[in-house]
Amino acid sequence: MSMAQTPEPKEWILDEENELRIEIDFDTKVKLRLVTGTAEIFGTELGQNVDYEFSGRKIAIFTWHGCKLLVTGTCSVEYFAAETPMVSYLNMHLALEQRRVLASQGNNNGQGPRVLIVGPNDVGKTSLSKMLLSYGLRQSRQPIYVDLDCSEGSITMPGCLTATPLTEMIDVEEGFGSSATSAPTAGSAVMPLAYYYGFPSPKDNTKLYNVLLARLAKSVKRRLDEDEAAKKSGIVIDTNGLIDATGYEIIANCIKEFAVDVIIVLGHERLFSDMTRLHQKPGVSVVKLAKSGGVVERDSSFRRLTQNQKIREYFYGTAKSELAPYSTMINYHDVEILRVGEGSLAPSSALPIGEDRKVSETHVVKVEPGEHLLHSVLAVSNADKMQEPEILETNLAGFIYVSEVHEARKKLTVLSPCPGRIPKKFWWLGSLKWAED
Amino acid sequence: MYQHYQQQQQHYPGGQLHHGRETTDPNAVRQMYRRELASLTFNSKPIITSLTIAAGENVTASSTIVQAIEERLRTAPPGQKLPTLYLIDSIIKNVGEPYLNLFGRSIVSLFLDAYAVVDGATRSSFEKVLGTWPNWTTLLFSRDTIGRINHGVQSIHMQQSASRSYQPPALDNYNTNRAMPRAPEGPSGDNVLLQDIQLLMMQKQQAMIVNPGDQASSKQIDILRQLESIVKSTQLTPEHANMIRQQLAQLIVPVPPMAAPAPVPPYFQGGMPPMPPASSLAPPPPMPMPMSAAGLPFNIPPPGHFAGQPFPGPNGPAAISQPPSSQPPSAPPVAPVAAAAPPPPPPAAAASNLFASLMQSGLLGPNGTLSNQLLQNAVNLNRGSPSPVPAAATLPMLSVPIAPAQQANDLDLGVMSLGPIELTSQDIQRKRPAALQVMYGTPPLQCNQCGYRCPKAPDAQKKMDAHLDWHFRQNRRLKDKAKKSHSRSWLVNEEDWIHSREGDVSQSQQPVFFDMGSGINKTSKDEQALQEEIAALKESIVSEAELTHELCKGGVMTTSTALAAIAKGCSICMEKFVKVWNDVDEEWSYKNAMVVDNVIYHATCHADMVRSNLRKTALAEANGTPALSSTDSPKPEPVADLSPPTSSSLATESKSDVKEEEKKDLSNLVENGSSADHDMKELELVTSLKRKLEEDQEDQDQLATKKAILSE
């Protein structure tokens, strides 16, 4: 941004329990500074007189005690609201915290709460997850964040099911932090466990989704058995907004696999009533929370931009902590490109993003490298050998991006997150495409 | 406490009021001394020696110097108080008068205030210093003074070991002060008043330690501090002084006589104060006992008066040891006697009375800016005084069964004291005024770089230090990012994920890197970072013009001799530099070259040299304890660990590794810093590293003391 465009900082004075909601376009940067009072963004407290910079975000700055904020830059939307469901969100956290205290005293087999957050799209499930996790972290807990929303990929990339142990505060600028970088992330460097699903909706391959869900739950459970702090702190599960029959099936599956004992239904009366009827029993609570008025519908173009931003950040980092990816040439015959589903393959680039051919099988198909890989984001499997069905359930080592295809020389130019050879040869092809700008 | 002390730094006006009386440009001396003092953040013999010599050479400015030192001791963070005490010790022993007399006036409160806030290891060092005073070759402080310090030390011990007893220790001490014949200092009215103020201030600070959320006490401390300055700088008439003291008396909390504290021997034999017998560790009787009126020169209202003190009274511990109470621990206790006692002036009223009378006496004339400020504070004090959590008492009784309170930490207690929050859609909506206290109220430490609050716990300071170190590393790497690039690493496989632990901040452990099957990844991450930095240094290029310019600085060389020097090669390894053409800037450049003080080196060679020098210095410093005679020669390796043990496998990383890592950081730091680019962040790290070294030293001292006790 040039100097001419930089407007004067705008001052906002918020009363207690008010919230400033701002939306920032992808091509602008906005600086935020807390001058006096206290304020938090999705549960993470802001430091006073520290500049935070945002781009392409929709955020709410909430204050419990009242505060003065300075906003520098142009927001596409900015207003403050006095009515928020924050009191109930805080109570929710405290109720979970009480269960953690009880767990650390040996009750409930020493297990902290396993919380599942369900609700339709755009009710603030991820924001609520962040808040509950942040509040937990603020009280020295080490919860595990399970992200089952394959359309977004808060931690790694869209198309994944992940579990991430959190030990440090969630960075307000970088969200959940960037996974495992050698970079000077100001936020937490987290180490997610990611399984590759490869479709935007659980509906696209429900069978595979459920297989991966069970695998993820098993790994999380194994870790919890060893990790005392995480066990006491419990897990928070963020879900996809699917609430039809398939959605219900997945929710039921999830409750079973993760031994969920707290179900939070966000902003949907009928879903709450159904969840109460289907799942409430001794030891399982179903709670309804209101959605925040600040939650905005994210249209498909916003989601796509967010997705692109996510991919870009995976390779290049954020303005605050830049990363250097490496470009390398790979021979066709040095890699195996795999895909779940039917054999015949039309380039998925021929289909609009978000739509894919329906596949129902969980068998693995080899894909010949070729022009159709151009601009694809491929997931690198940690598997060492091609063995079905194990390879499906093998977690990911990371992602690469195909920037060029040299059909004549049978080579690919790929962008790898870090220098050195790409560690594994089995790469998953999904529907994820990215046009590097 | 960190915050608390920052506040003190901001509000402490003390010293500036005296320097007008000085004859020899006290301002300059003061400035110089303060600057020097500011560097005394760790146990450094050279700094202490030089400050001692400076004190000896500037006897005319002695009161200014004493003021600066007192201010430093009061405002330094708890982790940095000990070196200042060593300095005082060194000055009184090596210079003597007039410093003895000057320090003698305030040493009791000075020592005890600092003692009250430092951690256990530092305390034993404090006690060691104190132990050397009575038996020193010359008379240092009067028996009375040392007796009072010892007594105070013992009270603090009892108070804090009696499982969070809320009993302010000072009054016991206070009584004794009054009962004893006064020290030969000669108590003028002002002096007594000052002591009263300081005593009250200490009580409030105690209350703050016990209950950091106690806003009322915090404000009162500020006001008292200002009052102290006024009294110091103003000549009071005896009536005024008396009036203020009477007002103060109402604010002082009466303390029941301790469970038969043994009369304190005037001198300690072994340098260690006797530990209170185990039986006296029991919580004190829940009700305040009438204090001996004869011991006080002014009237004290009956004990019922104090029932409504804004900080927890002596019945606090009883409330805590009870099964779940409806009060959050931070709420003031509601004393059952309040009803029976004659209606007491609430403390806020007492405080405003104080100010009213100060106004009446003309002490706080309406024209003085200071008095306006005081009035403003009085208003704040009134606002701050009512129960901070008024609604807490109306909360329902806790019905969730919880384990005995002493097993849970404060945070847990706070959460549980809210009463069970049912996971129902109705109960979750109910507003709980005390809820915020859990999130914002109790933690006393907050990071000013990111808003992180360190939950209240015994190891909070260490956690916060670790957190700040982590910030420092992040910032430093961020600063370096132009020099070298970072990349995202590959994710670990499932088994590693299940078994690896991220570790807490104190370990500053980076995530596990992908196992490429090579041996490189077996080295620690910082080793890897170091290798990367070395590689970056090797590849870094400096233009010929720049090198020549640096060499010619100060007229030491001409351009031609400078060029010859470059051609000769590195002054350490004597190897020639690699000359390359820089396409971007279109000029000749040299790889891995740098100039320090008109000498040319390989950047890597120089860094190596600095690192080894630094290691030597650090070790030397760690072994020097100034002004203390007893240092055992064979020192056992301290076993105390830096962080609480976690179940994590990474946590088993030995302490020596941590040290290595620190040293590496330190040396990297010097590499960066050698280009005269010292910024605050780097200083911060030096400080924290040195503090760690100092802590190690403390550990060793403590072990030595324990050994001494055992051998007796």
PDB file of C-alpha atoms in Angstrom, chain B residues 421-602:
ATOM      1  CA  ILE B 421     -22.097 -24.567  35.460  1.00  0.00           C
ATOM      2  CA  GLU B 422     -24.524 -27.040  34.059  1.00  0.00           C
ATOM      3  CA  LEU B 423     -24.241 -27.940  30.442  1.00  0.00           C
ATOM      4  CA  THR B 424     -27.786 -26.997  29.713  1.00  0.00           C
ATOM      5  CA  SER B 425     -28.916 -24.389  27.301  1.00  0.00           C
ATOM      6  CA  GLN B 426     -30.402 -22.333  30.148  1.00  0.00           C
ATOM      7  CA  ASP B 427     -27.599 -22.407  32.652  1.00  0.00           C
ATOM      8  CA  ILE B 428     -25.041 -21.597  30.002  1.00  0.00           C
ATOM      9  CA  GLN B 429     -26.798 -18.276  29.338  1.00  0.00           C
ATOM     10  CA  ARG B 430     -26.733 -17.099  32.927  1.00  0.00           C
ATOM     11  CA  LYS B 431     -24.381 -14.247  33.543  1.00  0.00           C
ATOM     12  CA  ARG B 432     -21.790 -14.866  36.237  1.00  0.00           C
ATOM     13  CA  PRO B 433     -20.069 -11.691  37.306  1.00  0.00           C
ATOM     14  CA  ALA B 434     -17.245 -13.608  38.911  1.00  0.00           C
ATOM     15  CA  ALA B 435     -16.526 -15.463  35.687  1.00  0.00           C
ATOM     16  CA  LEU B 436     -14.317 -12.751  34.290  1.00  0.00           C
ATOM     17  CA  GLN B 437     -12.205 -12.859  37.385  1.00  0.00           C
ATOM     18  CA  VAL B 438     -11.135 -16.318  36.301  1.00  0.00           C
ATOM     19  CA  MET B 439     -10.006 -15.112  32.892  1.00  0.00           C
ATOM     20  CA  TYR B 440      -8.610 -11.721  33.785  1.00  0.00           C
ATOM     21  CA  GLY B 441      -8.453 -11.379  37.539  1.00  0.00           C
ATOM     22  CA  THR B 442      -6.027 -13.747  39.087  1.00  0.00           C
ATOM     23  CA  PRO B 443      -2.974 -14.014  36.849  1.00  0.00           C
ATOM     24  CA  PRO B 444      -0.504 -11.432  37.993  1.00  0.00           C
ATOM     25  CA  LEU B 445       1.911 -11.608  35.062  1.00  0.00           C
ATOM     26  CA  GLN B 446       1.184 -10.453  31.570  1.00  0.00           C
ATOM     27  CA  CYS B 447       3.453 -10.330  28.574  1.00  0.00           C
ATOM     28  CA  ASN B 448       3.518  -6.880  27.053  1.00  0.00           C
ATOM     29  CA  GLN B 449       4.421  -8.199  23.639  1.00  0.00           C
ATOM     30  CA  CYS B 450       1.400 -10.364  23.009  1.00  0.00           C
ATOM     31  CA  GLY B 451      -1.023 -10.137  25.891  1.00  0.00           C
ATOM     32  CA  TYR B 452      -0.214 -13.624  27.204  1.00  0.00           C
ATOM     33  CA  ARG B 453      -0.993 -13.918  30.882  1.00  0.00           C
ATOM     34  CA  CYS B 454       0.897 -16.307  33.015  1.00  0.00           C
ATOM     35  CA  PRO B 455      -1.474 -18.164  35.289  1.00  0.00           C
ATOM     36  CA  LYS B 456      -0.786 -17.745  38.945  1.00  0.00           C
ATOM     37  CA  ALA B 457       1.507 -20.494  40.067  1.00  0.00           C
ATOM     38  CA  PRO B 458       4.729 -20.790  41.988  1.00  0.00           C
ATOM     39  CA  ASP B 459       6.683 -21.073  38.778  1.00  0.00           C
ATOM     40  CA  ALA B 460       4.897 -18.210  37.065  1.00  0.00           C
ATOM     41  CA  GLN B 461       7.973 -16.010  36.874  1.00  0.00           C
ATOM     42  CA  LYS B 462      10.000 -18.756  35.283  1.00  0.00           C
ATOM     43  CA  LYS B 463       7.244 -19.446  32.812  1.00  0.00           C
ATOM     44  CA  MET B 464       7.050 -15.796  31.950  1.00  0.00           C
ATOM     45  CA  ASP B 465      10.815 -15.594  31.534  1.00  0.00           C
ATOM     46  CA  ALA B 466      10.679 -18.560  29.228  1.00  0.00           C
ATOM     47  CA  HIS B 467       7.868 -16.956  27.320  1.00  0.00           C
ATOM     48  CA  LEU B 468       9.862 -13.749  26.912  1.00  0.00           C
ATOM     49  CA  ASP B 469      12.906 -15.716  25.819  1.00  0.00           C
ATOM     50  CA  TRP B 470      10.750 -17.366  23.226  1.00  0.00           C
ATOM     51  CA  HIS B 471       9.600 -13.957  21.999  1.00  0.00           C
ATOM     52  CA  PHE B 472      13.174 -12.883  21.826  1.00  0.00           C
ATOM     53  CA  ARG B 473      14.146 -15.847  19.699  1.00  0.00           C
ATOM     54  CA  GLN B 474      11.202 -15.292  17.421  1.00  0.00           C
ATOM     55  CA  ASN B 475      12.029 -11.634  17.051  1.00  0.00           C
ATOM     56  CA  ARG B 476      15.648 -12.303  16.414  1.00  0.00           C
ATOM     57  CA  ARG B 477      14.898 -14.890  13.766  1.00  0.00           C
ATOM     58  CA  LEU B 478      12.385 -12.529  12.280  1.00  0.00           C
ATOM     59  CA  LYS B 479      15.070  -9.895  12.096  1.00  0.00           C
ATOM     60  CA  ASP B 480      17.401 -12.338  10.442  1.00  0.00           C
ATOM     61  CA  LYS B 481      14.937 -13.360   7.854  1.00  0.00           C
ATOM     62  CA  ALA B 482      16.489 -11.109   5.251  1.00  0.00           C
ATOM     63  CA  LYS B 483      19.737 -13.020   5.680  1.00  0.00           C
ATOM     64  CA  LYS B 484      18.395 -16.520   5.515  1.00  0.00           C
ATOM     65  CA  SER B 485      15.166 -18.049   4.517  1.00  0.00           C
ATOM     66  CA  HIS B 486      12.897 -20.357   6.407  1.00  0.00           C
ATOM     67  CA  SER B 487      10.742 -23.075   5.040  1.00  0.00           C
ATOM     68  CA  ARG B 488       7.904 -25.178   6.156  1.00  0.00           C
ATOM     69  CA  SER B 489       9.022 -28.630   7.104  1.00  0.00           C
ATOM     70  CA  TRP B 490       7.417 -31.934   6.277  1.00  0.00           C
ATOM     71  CA  LEU B 491       5.032 -33.441   8.767  1.00  0.00           C
ATOM     72  CA  VAL B 492       6.034 -36.387  10.872  1.00  0.00           C
ATOM     73  CA  ASN B 493       4.512 -39.790  10.459  1.00  0.00           C
ATOM     74  CA  GLU B 494       1.662 -41.054  12.546  1.00  0.00           C
ATOM     75  CA  GLU B 495       3.702 -42.942  15.125  1.00  0.00           C
ATOM     76  CA  ASP B 496       5.975 -39.982  15.727  1.00  0.00           C
ATOM     77  CA  TRP B 497       2.992 -37.732  16.083  1.00  0.00           C
ATOM     78  CA  ILE B 498       1.472 -39.973  18.694  1.00  0.00           C
ATOM     79  CA  HIS B 499       4.648 -40.184  20.706  1.00  0.00           C
ATOM     80  CA  SER B 500       6.163 -36.740  20.236  1.00  0.00           C
ATOM     81  CA  ARG B 501       5.389 -33.837  22.475  1.00  0.00           C
ATOM     82  CA  GLU B 502       5.549 -30.222  21.499  1.00  0.00           C
ATOM     83  CA  GLY B 503       6.908 -29.351  24.903  1.00  0.00           C
ATOM     84  CA  ASP B 504       6.199 -26.156  26.672  1.00  0.00           C
ATOM     85  CA  VAL B 505       7.558 -22.762  25.835  1.00  0.00           C
ATOM     86  CA  SER B 506      10.356 -23.032  28.286  1.00  0.00           C
ATOM     87  CA  GLN B 507      12.004 -25.598  26.095  1.00  0.00           C
ATOM     88  CA  SER B 508      11.589 -23.481  23.003  1.00  0.00           C
ATOM     89  CA  GLN B 509      11.537 -26.724  21.146  1.00  0.00           C
ATOM     90  CA  GLN B 510      10.840 -26.470  17.501  1.00  0.00           C
ATOM     91  CA  PRO B 511       8.680 -29.117  15.949  1.00  0.00           C
ATOM     92  CA  VAL B 512      10.227 -32.360  15.004  1.00  0.00           C
ATOM     93  CA  PHE B 513      11.616 -32.316  11.526  1.00  0.00           C
ATOM     94  CA  PHE B 514      11.044 -34.910   8.963  1.00  0.00           C
ATOM     95  CA  ASP B 515      13.332 -37.855   9.249  1.00  0.00           C
ATOM     96  CA  MET B 516      15.159 -37.996   5.962  1.00  0.00           C
ATOM     97  CA  GLY B 517      17.183 -40.953   7.085  1.00  0.00           C
ATOM     98  CA  SER B 518      20.302 -38.862   7.280  1.00  0.00           C
ATOM     99  CA  GLY B 519      22.176 -38.148  10.455  1.00  0.00           C
ATOM    100  CA  ILE B 520      21.758 -34.402  10.250  1.00  0.00           C
ATOM    101  CA  ASN B 521      18.334 -34.350  11.748  1.00  0.00           C
ATOM    102  CA  LYS B 522      19.638 -36.119  14.827  1.00  0.00           C
ATOM    103  CA  THR B 523      21.272 -32.927  15.968  1.00  0.00           C
ATOM    104  CA  SER B 524      19.200 -30.558  17.975  1.00  0.00           C
ATOM    105  CA  LYS B 525      17.216 -27.878  16.292  1.00  0.00           C
ATOM    106  CA  ASP B 526      19.362 -25.130  17.641  1.00  0.00           C
ATOM    107  CA  GLU B 527      22.423 -26.918  16.441  1.00  0.00           C
ATOM    108  CA  GLN B 528      20.741 -26.978  13.077  1.00  0.00           C
ATOM    109  CA  ALA B 529      19.931 -23.305  13.366  1.00  0.00           C
ATOM    110  CA  LEU B 530      23.530 -22.643  14.245  1.00  0.00           C
ATOM    111  CA  GLN B 531      24.707 -24.611  11.237  1.00  0.00           C
ATOM    112  CA  GLU B 532      22.341 -22.632   9.097  1.00  0.00           C
ATOM    113  CA  GLU B 533      23.689 -19.402  10.473  1.00  0.00           C
ATOM    114  CA  ILE B 534      27.253 -20.463   9.866  1.00  0.00           C
ATOM    115  CA  ALA B 535      26.321 -21.415   6.343  1.00  0.00           C
ATOM    116  CA  ALA B 536      24.654 -18.057   5.890  1.00  0.00           C
ATOM    117  CA  LEU B 537      27.724 -16.274   7.209  1.00  0.00           C
ATOM    118  CA  LYS B 538      29.949 -18.230   4.851  1.00  0.00           C
ATOM    119  CA  GLU B 539      27.866 -17.205   1.906  1.00  0.00           C
ATOM    120  CA  SER B 540      27.353 -13.623   2.967  1.00  0.00           C
ATOM    121  CA  ILE B 541      29.229 -11.143   0.837  1.00  0.00           C
ATOM    122  CA  VAL B 542      30.537  -7.711   1.671  1.00  0.00           C
ATOM    123  CA  SER B 543      31.574  -5.249  -0.993  1.00  0.00           C
ATOM    124  CA  GLU B 544      35.191  -4.242  -1.331  1.00  0.00           C
ATOM    125  CA  ALA B 545      34.247  -0.597  -0.933  1.00  0.00           C
ATOM    126  CA  GLU B 546      32.525  -1.257   2.355  1.00  0.00           C
ATOM    127  CA  LEU B 547      35.411  -3.269   3.757  1.00  0.00           C
ATOM    128  CA  THR B 548      37.898  -0.604   2.753  1.00  0.00           C
ATOM    129  CA  HIS B 549      35.752   2.059   4.302  1.00  0.00           C
ATOM    130  CA  GLU B 550      35.530   0.133   7.571  1.00  0.00           C
ATOM    131  CA  LEU B 551      39.270  -0.458   7.639  1.00  0.00           C
ATOM    132  CA  CYS B 552      40.036   3.185   6.988  1.00  0.00           C
ATOM    133  CA  LYS B 553      37.780   4.371   9.756  1.00  0.00           C
ATOM    134  CA  GLY B 554      39.488   6.599  12.249  1.00  0.00           C
ATOM    135  CA  GLY B 555      42.399   7.168   9.929  1.00  0.00           C
ATOM    136  CA  VAL B 556      44.207   3.970  10.882  1.00  0.00           C
ATOM    137  CA  MET B 557      44.765   2.892   7.310  1.00  0.00           C
ATOM    138  CA  THR B 558      44.798   4.384   3.899  1.00  0.00           C
ATOM    139  CA  THR B 559      42.844   2.882   1.075  1.00  0.00           C
ATOM    140  CA  SER B 560      45.898   1.140  -0.303  1.00  0.00           C
ATOM    141  CA  THR B 561      46.964  -0.381   3.032  1.00  0.00           C
ATOM    142  CA  ALA B 562      43.356  -1.413   3.550  1.00  0.00           C
ATOM    143  CA  LEU B 563      43.350  -3.205   0.229  1.00  0.00           C
ATOM    144  CA  ALA B 564      46.597  -4.883   1.185  1.00  0.00           C
ATOM    145  CA  ALA B 565      45.050  -5.978   4.484  1.00  0.00           C
ATOM    146  CA  ILE B 566      42.135  -7.507   2.645  1.00  0.00           C
ATOM    147  CA  ALA B 567      44.496  -9.287   0.290  1.00  0.00           C
ATOM    148  CA  LYS B 568      46.418 -10.704   3.268  1.00  0.00           C
ATOM    149  CA  GLY B 569      43.336 -12.544   4.454  1.00  0.00           C
ATOM    150  CA  CYS B 570      41.674 -13.323   7.761  1.00  0.00           C
ATOM    151  CA  SER B 571      43.553 -12.182  10.857  1.00  0.00           C
ATOM    152  CA  ILE B 572      42.673 -15.364  12.686  1.00  0.00           C
ATOM    153  CA  CYS B 573      43.086 -18.207  10.237  1.00  0.00           C
ATOM    154  CA  MET B 574      45.283 -16.270   7.777  1.00  0.00           C
ATOM    155  CA  GLU B 575      43.412 -17.699   4.840  1.00  0.00           C
ATOM    156  CA  LYS B 576      42.586 -15.537   1.858  1.00  0.00           C
ATOM    157  CA  PHE B 577      39.107 -14.261   1.190  1.00  0.00           C
ATOM    158  CA  VAL B 578      37.038 -15.467  -1.749  1.00  0.00           C
ATOM    159  CA  LYS B 579      36.484 -12.622  -4.163  1.00  0.00           C
ATOM    160  CA  VAL B 580      33.254 -12.636  -6.149  1.00  0.00           C
ATOM    161  CA  TRP B 581      31.539 -10.309  -8.544  1.00  0.00           C
ATOM    162  CA  ASN B 582      28.225  -9.089  -7.216  1.00  0.00           C
ATOM    163  CA  ASP B 583      25.909  -8.911 -10.211  1.00  0.00           C
ATOM    164  CA  VAL B 584      23.191  -6.995  -8.443  1.00  0.00           C
ATOM    165  CA  ASP B 585      25.288  -4.140  -7.149  1.00  0.00           C
ATOM    166  CA  GLU B 586      27.899  -4.510  -9.876  1.00  0.00           C
ATOM    167  CA  GLU B 587      30.934  -4.438  -7.630  1.00  0.00           C
ATOM    168  CA  TRP B 588      33.643  -6.719  -6.313  1.00  0.00           C
ATOM    169  CA  SER B 589      32.783  -8.341  -3.015  1.00  0.00           C
ATOM    170  CA  TYR B 590      34.326 -10.765  -0.551  1.00  0.00           C
ATOM    171  CA  LYS B 591      32.645 -13.775   0.912  1.00  0.00           C
ATOM    172  CA  ASN B 592      32.509 -14.299   4.646  1.00  0.00           C
ATOM    173  CA  ALA B 593      34.425 -11.119   5.455  1.00  0.00           C
ATOM    174  CA  MET B 594      33.894  -8.631   8.227  1.00  0.00           C
ATOM    175  CA  VAL B 595      35.759  -5.776   9.864  1.00  0.00           C
ATOM    176  CA  VAL B 596      35.751  -5.309  13.613  1.00  0.00           C
ATOM    177  CA  ASP B 597      37.795  -2.489  15.119  1.00  0.00           C
ATOM    178  CA  ASN B 598      39.834  -1.989  11.966  1.00  0.00           C
ATOM    179  CA  VAL B 599      40.809  -5.638  11.745  1.00  0.00           C
ATOM    180  CA  ILE B 600      39.529  -7.904   9.045  1.00  0.00           C
ATOM    181  CA  TYR B 601      38.278 -11.402   9.835  1.00  0.00           C
ATOM    182  CA  HIS B 602      36.308 -14.221   8.378  1.00  0.00           C
TER     183      HIS B 602
END
